[in-house]
Coordinates of C-alpha atoms and ligand atoms in Angstrom, one line a residue:
M1 CA 27.7 -27.3 -7.3
A2 CA 25.8 -25.5 -4.6
R3 CA 22.2 -25.1 -5.5
P4 CA 20.5 -21.8 -4.5
T5 CA 18.5 -22.4 -1.4
H6 CA 14.9 -21.5 -1.6
R7 CA 13.8 -19.5 1.4
P8 CA 10.1 -19.6 2.4
G9 CA 8.4 -16.2 2.6
N10 CA 5.8 -14.1 0.9
L11 CA 7.4 -10.8 0.1
P12 CA 6.1 -9.3 -3.2
A13 CA 8.5 -8.7 -6.0
E14 CA 8.9 -5.0 -6.5
S15 CA 6.9 -3.8 -9.5
T16 CA 8.8 -0.5 -10.1
S17 CA 12.4 0.4 -9.6
F18 CA 13.7 1.2 -6.1
I19 CA 15.6 4.4 -5.7
G20 CA 18.3 5.3 -3.1
R21 CA 17.7 4.8 0.6
R22 CA 21.2 3.3 1.1
R23 CA 21.6 5.0 4.4
E24 CA 18.2 3.9 5.7
V25 CA 18.7 0.3 4.6
A26 CA 22.1 0.2 6.3
E27 CA 20.7 1.8 9.5
L28 CA 17.9 -0.7 9.5
R29 CA 20.2 -3.6 9.1
K30 CA 22.4 -2.4 11.9
K31 CA 19.5 -1.8 14.3
L32 CA 18.0 -5.3 13.6
L33 CA 21.3 -6.9 14.6
T34 CA 20.6 -6.0 18.2
A35 CA 16.9 -4.9 18.3
R36 CA 14.1 -7.4 17.7
L37 CA 11.6 -4.7 16.8
V38 CA 12.4 -1.8 14.5
S39 CA 9.6 0.6 13.6
L40 CA 9.8 2.6 10.5
V41 CA 7.9 5.8 11.3
G42 CA 6.9 8.6 9.0
P43 CA 4.0 10.4 7.2
G44 CA 1.8 8.8 4.5
G45 CA 3.5 8.3 1.2
V46 CA 7.1 8.9 2.5
G47 CA 8.2 5.4 1.5
K48 CA 8.0 3.2 4.7
T49 CA 6.5 0.2 3.0
R50 CA 8.9 0.2 0.1
L51 CA 11.9 0.6 2.5
A52 CA 10.6 -2.2 4.7
I53 CA 10.1 -4.6 1.8
R54 CA 13.5 -3.8 0.3
A55 CA 15.3 -4.3 3.6
A56 CA 13.4 -7.5 4.4
T57 CA 14.2 -8.9 1.0
D58 CA 17.9 -8.5 1.8
L59 CA 17.8 -9.4 5.4
G60 CA 15.3 -12.3 5.1
R61 CA 18.0 -14.5 3.6
S62 CA 19.6 -14.9 7.0
F63 CA 16.4 -16.2 8.6
A64 CA 15.8 -19.9 8.1
G65 CA 12.1 -19.4 8.0
G66 CA 12.3 -16.4 5.6
A67 CA 10.6 -13.0 5.6
W68 CA 6.9 -12.5 5.7
L69 CA 4.8 -9.4 4.9
V70 CA 1.6 -8.9 6.9
E71 CA -0.6 -6.0 5.7
L72 CA -2.7 -4.5 8.4
A73 CA -3.9 -1.6 6.3
E74 CA -6.9 -3.6 5.2
V75 CA -7.8 -4.9 8.6
G76 CA -10.5 -2.8 10.3
D77 CA -11.0 -4.7 13.5
P78 CA -8.1 -4.8 16.0
A79 CA -9.4 -8.3 17.1
L80 CA -8.4 -9.6 13.7
A81 CA -4.7 -8.7 13.9
S82 CA -3.7 -12.3 14.9
N83 CA -5.9 -13.8 12.2
T84 CA -4.3 -11.6 9.6
L85 CA -0.8 -12.6 10.7
M86 CA -1.8 -16.3 10.6
A87 CA -3.3 -15.9 7.1
A88 CA -0.1 -14.2 5.9
L89 CA 2.0 -17.1 7.3
D90 CA -0.3 -19.6 5.5
L91 CA -1.7 -21.0 8.8
R92 CA -5.3 -21.9 9.1
D93 CA -7.4 -21.5 12.1
Q94 CA -8.3 -24.6 14.0
A95 CA -11.8 -24.9 15.5
G96 CA -11.8 -24.0 19.1
A97 CA -8.3 -22.7 19.3
E98 CA -7.6 -19.1 20.2
P99 CA -5.8 -17.5 17.2
T100 CA -3.1 -15.7 19.2
E101 CA -2.2 -18.8 21.2
L102 CA -2.1 -20.9 18.0
L103 CA 0.2 -18.3 16.4
L104 CA 2.5 -18.0 19.4
A105 CA 2.8 -21.8 19.6
Y106 CA 3.7 -21.9 15.9
L107 CA 6.3 -19.1 16.1
K108 CA 7.9 -20.3 19.3
D109 CA 10.8 -22.1 17.6
K110 CA 10.8 -20.4 14.3
Q111 CA 13.4 -18.0 12.8
L112 CA 11.5 -15.5 10.8
L113 CA 11.5 -11.9 9.9
I114 CA 8.0 -10.4 9.9
V115 CA 7.1 -7.1 8.3
L116 CA 4.0 -5.7 9.9
D117 CA 2.8 -3.0 7.5
N118 CA 0.6 -0.1 8.4
C119 CA 0.2 -0.5 12.1
E120 CA -1.1 3.0 12.7
H121 CA -4.8 2.4 12.8
L122 CA -4.4 -0.6 15.1
V123 CA -1.4 0.6 17.2
A124 CA -2.7 -0.8 20.4
A125 CA -3.5 -4.3 19.0
A126 CA -0.3 -4.4 17.0
A127 CA 1.7 -3.4 20.0
E128 CA 0.1 -6.1 22.1
L129 CA 0.6 -8.8 19.5
V130 CA 4.3 -7.9 18.8
H131 CA 5.0 -7.7 22.5
A132 CA 3.6 -11.3 22.9
I133 CA 5.6 -12.5 19.9
L134 CA 8.8 -11.0 21.1
A135 CA 8.3 -12.5 24.6
S136 CA 7.6 -16.0 23.4
A137 CA 9.5 -16.4 20.1
P138 CA 13.2 -15.6 20.5
G139 CA 14.0 -16.3 16.8
V140 CA 11.5 -13.9 15.4
R141 CA 12.3 -10.3 14.5
V142 CA 9.8 -7.6 13.4
I143 CA 10.0 -4.6 11.1
A144 CA 6.9 -2.5 11.7
T145 CA 5.8 0.4 9.5
S146 CA 3.5 3.0 11.1
R147 CA 2.7 6.7 11.1
E148 CA 3.4 6.5 14.9
P149 CA 5.6 4.3 17.1
L150 CA 4.1 1.2 18.8
S151 CA 5.7 2.3 22.1
I152 CA 6.5 -1.0 23.6
P153 CA 9.7 -2.0 25.4
G154 CA 12.5 -3.0 23.1
E155 CA 11.2 -1.0 20.2
H156 CA 13.8 0.9 18.1
V157 CA 12.2 3.7 16.1
L158 CA 13.7 4.6 12.8
P159 CA 12.2 7.8 11.4
V160 CA 11.8 7.6 7.6
P161 CA 12.7 11.0 6.1
P162 CA 11.5 12.1 2.7
L163 CA 13.9 11.6 -0.2
E164 CA 17.1 13.7 -0.2
L165 CA 16.4 17.0 -2.0
P166 CA 18.4 18.7 -4.7
A167 CA 19.7 22.2 -4.4
A168 CA 17.3 25.0 -5.5
H169 CA 17.1 25.5 -9.3
G170 CA 19.2 22.3 -9.8
A171 CA 22.3 24.3 -9.2
E172 CA 24.7 21.4 -8.7
P173 CA 26.5 19.7 -11.6
M174 CA 24.4 17.4 -13.8
H175 CA 26.1 14.1 -12.7
Q176 CA 25.4 15.1 -9.1
L177 CA 21.8 16.1 -9.8
R178 CA 21.2 12.7 -11.4
Q179 CA 22.3 11.0 -8.2
N180 CA 19.9 12.9 -6.1
E181 CA 17.2 10.6 -4.7
A182 CA 14.2 12.8 -5.4
V183 CA 15.4 13.8 -8.8
A184 CA 16.2 10.2 -9.7
L185 CA 12.7 9.0 -8.7
F186 CA 11.1 11.8 -10.8
V187 CA 13.3 11.1 -13.8
E188 CA 12.6 7.3 -13.7
R189 CA 8.8 7.7 -13.4
A190 CA 8.6 10.5 -15.9
A191 CA 10.7 8.5 -18.4
A192 CA 8.5 5.4 -17.8
A193 CA 5.3 7.5 -18.4
S194 CA 6.4 9.5 -21.4
G195 CA 8.9 7.1 -23.0
T196 CA 11.1 10.0 -24.0
F197 CA 11.8 12.1 -20.9
E198 CA 15.5 12.9 -20.1
L199 CA 17.0 15.2 -17.6
S200 CA 18.7 18.0 -19.5
R201 CA 20.1 21.5 -19.0
S202 CA 16.8 23.0 -20.1
N203 CA 14.6 21.2 -17.6
Q204 CA 17.0 20.6 -14.6
A205 CA 16.0 23.7 -12.8
A206 CA 12.2 23.0 -13.0
V207 CA 12.7 19.3 -12.1
A208 CA 14.8 20.2 -9.0
D209 CA 12.3 22.9 -7.9
L210 CA 9.4 20.5 -8.4
C211 CA 11.0 17.9 -6.2
R212 CA 11.6 20.6 -3.6
Q213 CA 8.0 21.8 -3.8
L214 CA 6.9 18.2 -3.3
D215 CA 9.0 17.9 -0.2
G216 CA 10.8 14.9 -1.6
L217 CA 7.7 12.8 -0.9
P218 CA 7.8 9.8 -3.2
L219 CA 4.1 9.4 -3.6
A220 CA 3.7 13.1 -4.5
I221 CA 6.7 12.9 -6.9
E222 CA 5.2 9.8 -8.7
L223 CA 1.9 11.6 -9.1
A224 CA 3.5 14.6 -10.6
A225 CA 6.0 12.7 -12.8
V226 CA 3.3 10.7 -14.7
R227 CA 1.9 14.0 -15.9
M228 CA 5.1 14.5 -17.9
R229 CA 3.3 12.6 -20.7
I230 CA 1.5 15.8 -21.7
L231 CA 3.0 18.6 -19.6
T232 CA 6.5 19.9 -19.2
A233 CA 8.3 20.1 -15.9
D234 CA 7.8 23.9 -16.0
Q235 CA 4.1 23.6 -16.5
I236 CA 3.7 21.1 -13.7
L237 CA 5.8 23.3 -11.4
E238 CA 3.7 26.3 -12.2
R239 CA 0.4 24.6 -11.7
L240 CA 1.4 23.0 -8.4
S241 CA 2.9 26.3 -7.2
D242 CA -0.4 28.0 -7.8
R243 CA -2.2 25.5 -5.7
F244 CA 0.3 25.5 -2.8
G245 CA 0.3 29.3 -3.0
L246 CA -3.4 29.4 -2.5
L247 CA -3.1 27.4 0.7
T248 CA -0.3 29.4 2.3
G249 CA -1.1 32.9 1.1
S250 CA 1.7 32.5 -1.4
V251 CA 4.5 32.1 1.2
R252 CA 5.9 28.6 0.5
G253 CA 7.5 26.7 3.3
A254 CA 4.6 26.7 5.8
L255 CA 2.9 23.8 4.3
P256 CA 2.9 20.6 6.5
R257 CA 3.8 17.4 4.6
H258 CA 0.3 15.9 4.7
Q259 CA -1.0 19.1 3.1
T260 CA 1.6 18.8 0.3
L261 CA 0.5 15.3 -0.4
H262 CA -3.2 16.0 -0.1
T263 CA -2.9 19.0 -2.5
T264 CA -0.9 16.9 -5.0
I265 CA -3.6 14.2 -4.9
D266 CA -6.3 16.9 -5.3
W267 CA -4.4 18.2 -8.4
S268 CA -4.1 14.8 -9.9
Y269 CA -7.8 14.0 -9.2
D270 CA -8.9 17.3 -10.9
L271 CA -7.0 16.3 -14.0
L272 CA -8.9 13.1 -14.4
S273 CA -11.9 12.8 -16.7
A274 CA -15.4 12.6 -15.2
E275 CA -15.5 8.9 -15.7
E276 CA -12.1 8.4 -14.2
Q277 CA -13.0 10.4 -11.2
S278 CA -16.2 8.5 -10.8
L279 CA -14.5 5.2 -10.9
F280 CA -11.6 6.2 -8.7
R281 CA -13.9 7.3 -5.9
K282 CA -15.9 4.1 -6.1
L283 CA -12.7 2.0 -5.6
C284 CA -12.5 3.0 -2.0
V285 CA -15.2 0.4 -1.2
F286 CA -12.5 -2.3 -1.6
A287 CA -10.7 -2.6 1.6
G288 CA -8.0 -4.8 0.0
R289 CA -7.0 -6.0 -3.4
F290 CA -9.6 -6.3 -6.1
T291 CA -10.0 -7.6 -9.6
L292 CA -11.5 -6.3 -12.8
E293 CA -14.5 -8.5 -12.3
D294 CA -15.0 -7.0 -8.8
V295 CA -15.0 -3.5 -10.2
E296 CA -17.6 -4.5 -12.7
G297 CA -19.6 -6.1 -10.0
V298 CA -20.0 -2.9 -8.0
G299 CA -21.8 -1.4 -10.8
A300 CA -19.3 0.2 -13.1
D301 CA -19.6 -0.6 -16.8
E302 CA -16.9 -0.5 -19.4
V303 CA -14.3 -0.3 -16.7
L304 CA -11.3 -1.8 -18.4
Q305 CA -10.2 1.4 -20.3
T306 CA -10.9 3.7 -17.3
L307 CA -9.1 1.4 -14.9
S308 CA -6.1 1.2 -17.2
S309 CA -5.9 5.0 -17.4
L310 CA -6.1 5.2 -13.6
V311 CA -3.2 2.8 -13.4
D312 CA -1.3 4.9 -15.9
R313 CA -1.8 8.0 -13.8
S314 CA -0.5 6.2 -10.7
M315 CA -3.9 6.6 -9.0
V316 CA -4.3 2.8 -8.8
V317 CA -1.6 0.2 -8.3
R318 CA -1.5 -3.0 -10.4
E319 CA -0.3 -6.1 -8.7
A320 CA 0.3 -9.7 -9.8
M321 CA -0.9 -12.0 -7.1
R322 CA -0.1 -15.6 -7.9
A323 CA -1.9 -16.2 -11.2
A324 CA -4.4 -13.4 -11.1
S325 CA -3.9 -9.8 -12.0
C326 CA -5.3 -7.5 -9.5
F327 CA -5.4 -3.9 -8.3
R328 CA -5.3 -1.9 -5.1
L329 CA -5.3 1.6 -3.8
H330 CA -2.5 3.1 -1.8
E331 CA -3.8 3.7 1.7
T332 CA -3.5 7.5 1.4
M333 CA -5.4 7.3 -1.9
R334 CA -8.2 5.1 -0.4
D335 CA -8.8 7.7 2.3
Y336 CA -8.9 10.4 -0.3
A337 CA -11.3 8.4 -2.5
L338 CA -13.6 7.9 0.4
L339 CA -13.7 11.6 1.1
K340 CA -14.6 12.2 -2.5
L341 CA -17.3 9.5 -2.5
R342 CA -18.9 11.2 0.5
E343 CA -18.7 14.6 -1.1
A344 CA -20.5 13.2 -4.1
G345 CA -23.2 11.8 -1.9
E346 CA -22.6 8.3 -3.3
E347 CA -21.3 6.5 -0.3
E348 CA -24.5 4.7 0.7
A349 CA -25.4 3.5 -2.8
V350 CA -21.9 2.3 -3.7
M351 CA -21.5 0.5 -0.4
E352 CA -24.8 -1.2 -0.9
R353 CA -23.8 -2.4 -4.4
C354 CA -20.6 -3.7 -3.0
T355 CA -22.4 -5.6 -0.3
A356 CA -24.9 -7.1 -2.7
Y357 CA -22.0 -8.1 -5.0
Y358 CA -20.0 -9.9 -2.4
V359 CA -23.0 -11.7 -0.9
A360 CA -24.0 -12.9 -4.3
R361 CA -20.5 -13.8 -5.3
C362 CA -19.7 -15.7 -2.1
S363 CA -23.0 -17.6 -2.1
R364 CA -22.5 -18.6 -5.8
A365 CA -18.9 -19.8 -5.2
M366 CA -19.8 -21.9 -2.1
P367 CA -21.7 -24.9 -3.4
G368 CA -18.9 -25.9 -5.9
A369 CA -16.1 -25.0 -3.6
R370 CA -15.4 -28.5 -2.3
Y371 CA -14.7 -29.7 -5.9
R372 CA -12.4 -26.8 -6.7
L373 CA -11.0 -26.2 -3.3
A374 CA -7.6 -24.8 -4.4
E375 CA -9.2 -22.3 -6.8
W376 CA -11.7 -21.3 -4.2
L377 CA -9.1 -20.8 -1.5
E378 CA -7.0 -18.7 -3.8
W379 CA -10.0 -16.5 -4.6
T380 CA -11.0 -16.2 -1.0
E381 CA -7.5 -15.3 0.0
L382 CA -7.4 -12.5 -2.5
E383 CA -10.8 -11.2 -1.4
I384 CA -10.8 -11.9 2.3
D385 CA -10.2 -8.3 3.4
N386 CA -13.0 -7.1 1.2
I387 CA -15.3 -9.8 2.5
R388 CA -14.5 -9.0 6.1
S389 CA -15.1 -5.3 5.6
V390 CA -18.4 -6.0 3.9
M391 CA -19.3 -8.2 6.9
R392 CA -18.4 -5.5 9.3
R393 CA -20.5 -3.0 7.3
C394 CA -23.5 -5.3 7.5
L395 CA -23.1 -5.8 11.2
N396 CA -22.7 -2.0 11.7
V397 CA -26.1 -1.4 10.1
G398 CA -27.8 -4.3 11.8
D399 CA -28.0 -6.4 8.6
T400 CA -27.4 -9.7 10.4
T401 CA -29.0 -11.8 7.7
R402 CA -26.4 -10.9 5.1
A403 CA -23.6 -11.0 7.6
T404 CA -24.6 -14.5 8.5
D405 CA -24.8 -15.5 4.8
L406 CA -21.3 -14.3 4.3
V407 CA -19.9 -16.1 7.3
A408 CA -21.6 -19.3 6.1
A409 CA -20.2 -18.9 2.6
V410 CA -16.6 -18.4 3.6
G411 CA -16.7 -20.7 6.6
W412 CA -14.2 -23.1 5.1
Y413 CA -11.6 -20.5 4.8
W414 CA -11.5 -20.3 8.6
Ligands
ATP1 N1 12.9 4.4 -2.5 C1 11.9 4.4 -3.4 N2 12.1 4.1 -4.7 C2 11.1 4.0 -5.5 N3 9.8 4.3 -5.3 C3 9.5 4.6 -4.0 C4 10.5 4.7 -3.0 N4 9.9 5.0 -1.8 C5 8.6 5.1 -2.1 N5 8.4 4.9 -3.4 C6 7.0 4.9 -4.0 O1 6.3 6.0 -3.4 C7 5.0 5.5 -3.1 C8 4.7 5.6 -1.6 O2 5.6 4.8 -0.9 P1 5.1 3.8 0.2 O3 3.8 3.1 -0.2 O4 6.2 3.0 0.6 O5 4.7 4.9 1.4 P2 4.3 4.7 2.9 O6 5.2 5.5 3.7 O7 4.3 3.2 3.2 O8 2.8 5.3 2.9 P3 1.6 5.0 3.8 O9 1.9 5.6 5.2 O10 0.4 5.7 3.2 O11 1.4 3.5 3.9 C9 4.8 4.1 -3.6 O12 4.2 4.1 -4.9 C10 6.3 3.6 -3.7 O13 6.4 2.7 -4.7
MG2 MG1 2.7 1.9 3.6

């Protein structure tokens, strides 16, 4: 009997159901047959990352070396793009070797599919790196996600549209409405949140109009749907319409998509309790994934309850990483949280607490690391983006003492 072959790779398991996108997945598959770089391009929250991971999970099976996700969102420094890719591939730096060279030498004869997620803030560095990989590693193909194209030779751009919209007022027959992508996402998330929600004749018009108002943007739809625990679709529609109306002078249709999303996040944020708001804005200090202990470390007490309700409200994503349970903010949410932290005049104090926490934490972990290397490496891997961003912050304000302490404490990781 043939045993299932285990492909290497690091793609995360999807933690919520995946809806629709058949056309886009098919298109991506077709393009990847000929092109070696396909960039999924679209606005924040439209579903680029989900689509890339879904497609790579299917397509990765035909690559001997499997499919690998590299998250660039958390990398602030373009010079670290190669290091990030190496870390994602489980390669360690070697003293004296230039990371890009090491990487290219490793990839040269490999057959892999690489998903480079969130290239937009490092477009130039990502473009340069991908260009070098494509030139020297013929068996490697890349799916990039970005809010703008990488603009290098050989790139095929696949624009990611919002989810397919239903007809106004849910005018189509019920079975057809259920098949609609935006409606299906709303219904799934609303049912998961409330436990009882079902699409019916009495709510179909409101649900369809809500999806239309939200431009079929998955992130906005998810934020609205979790509110179905206490509000009806009509109530949500009414409240959101009021907000959008204020922005456009009541003529709907002139709102750009990023405005739709920003306003929906605003609305969700305003519905949080004061403690939830306060915790949410602090979470932007974490550049990458974080644990409950980290949140407590940056000076928030009694966080468990508040953090759980932020997860329930889709403001924070929960993820299982190896054994540990951890959390992260969607990129768009992190940008938003930082704005709110600044508005509240808390940025400096919270950043300082975060720095103090990581310096103390890393120095504490260091001495015993050699006896518990596996555990220490796992922790460092989860936290490395946070640690790097703290280092950068220290350097930016001329705090070389603490930056050096951090480098010394995580030196083994590199
Ligand atoms: N086809 C889908 N099925 C189910 N959920 C989806 C789908 N597409 C997107 N989502 C959900 O919508 C949210 C936003 O999607 P995603 O993170 O993929 O957007 P993005 O385009 O990568 O955004 P950004 O540019 O900010 O990185 C996520 O919570 C994701 O799980
Ligand atoms: Mg993304």
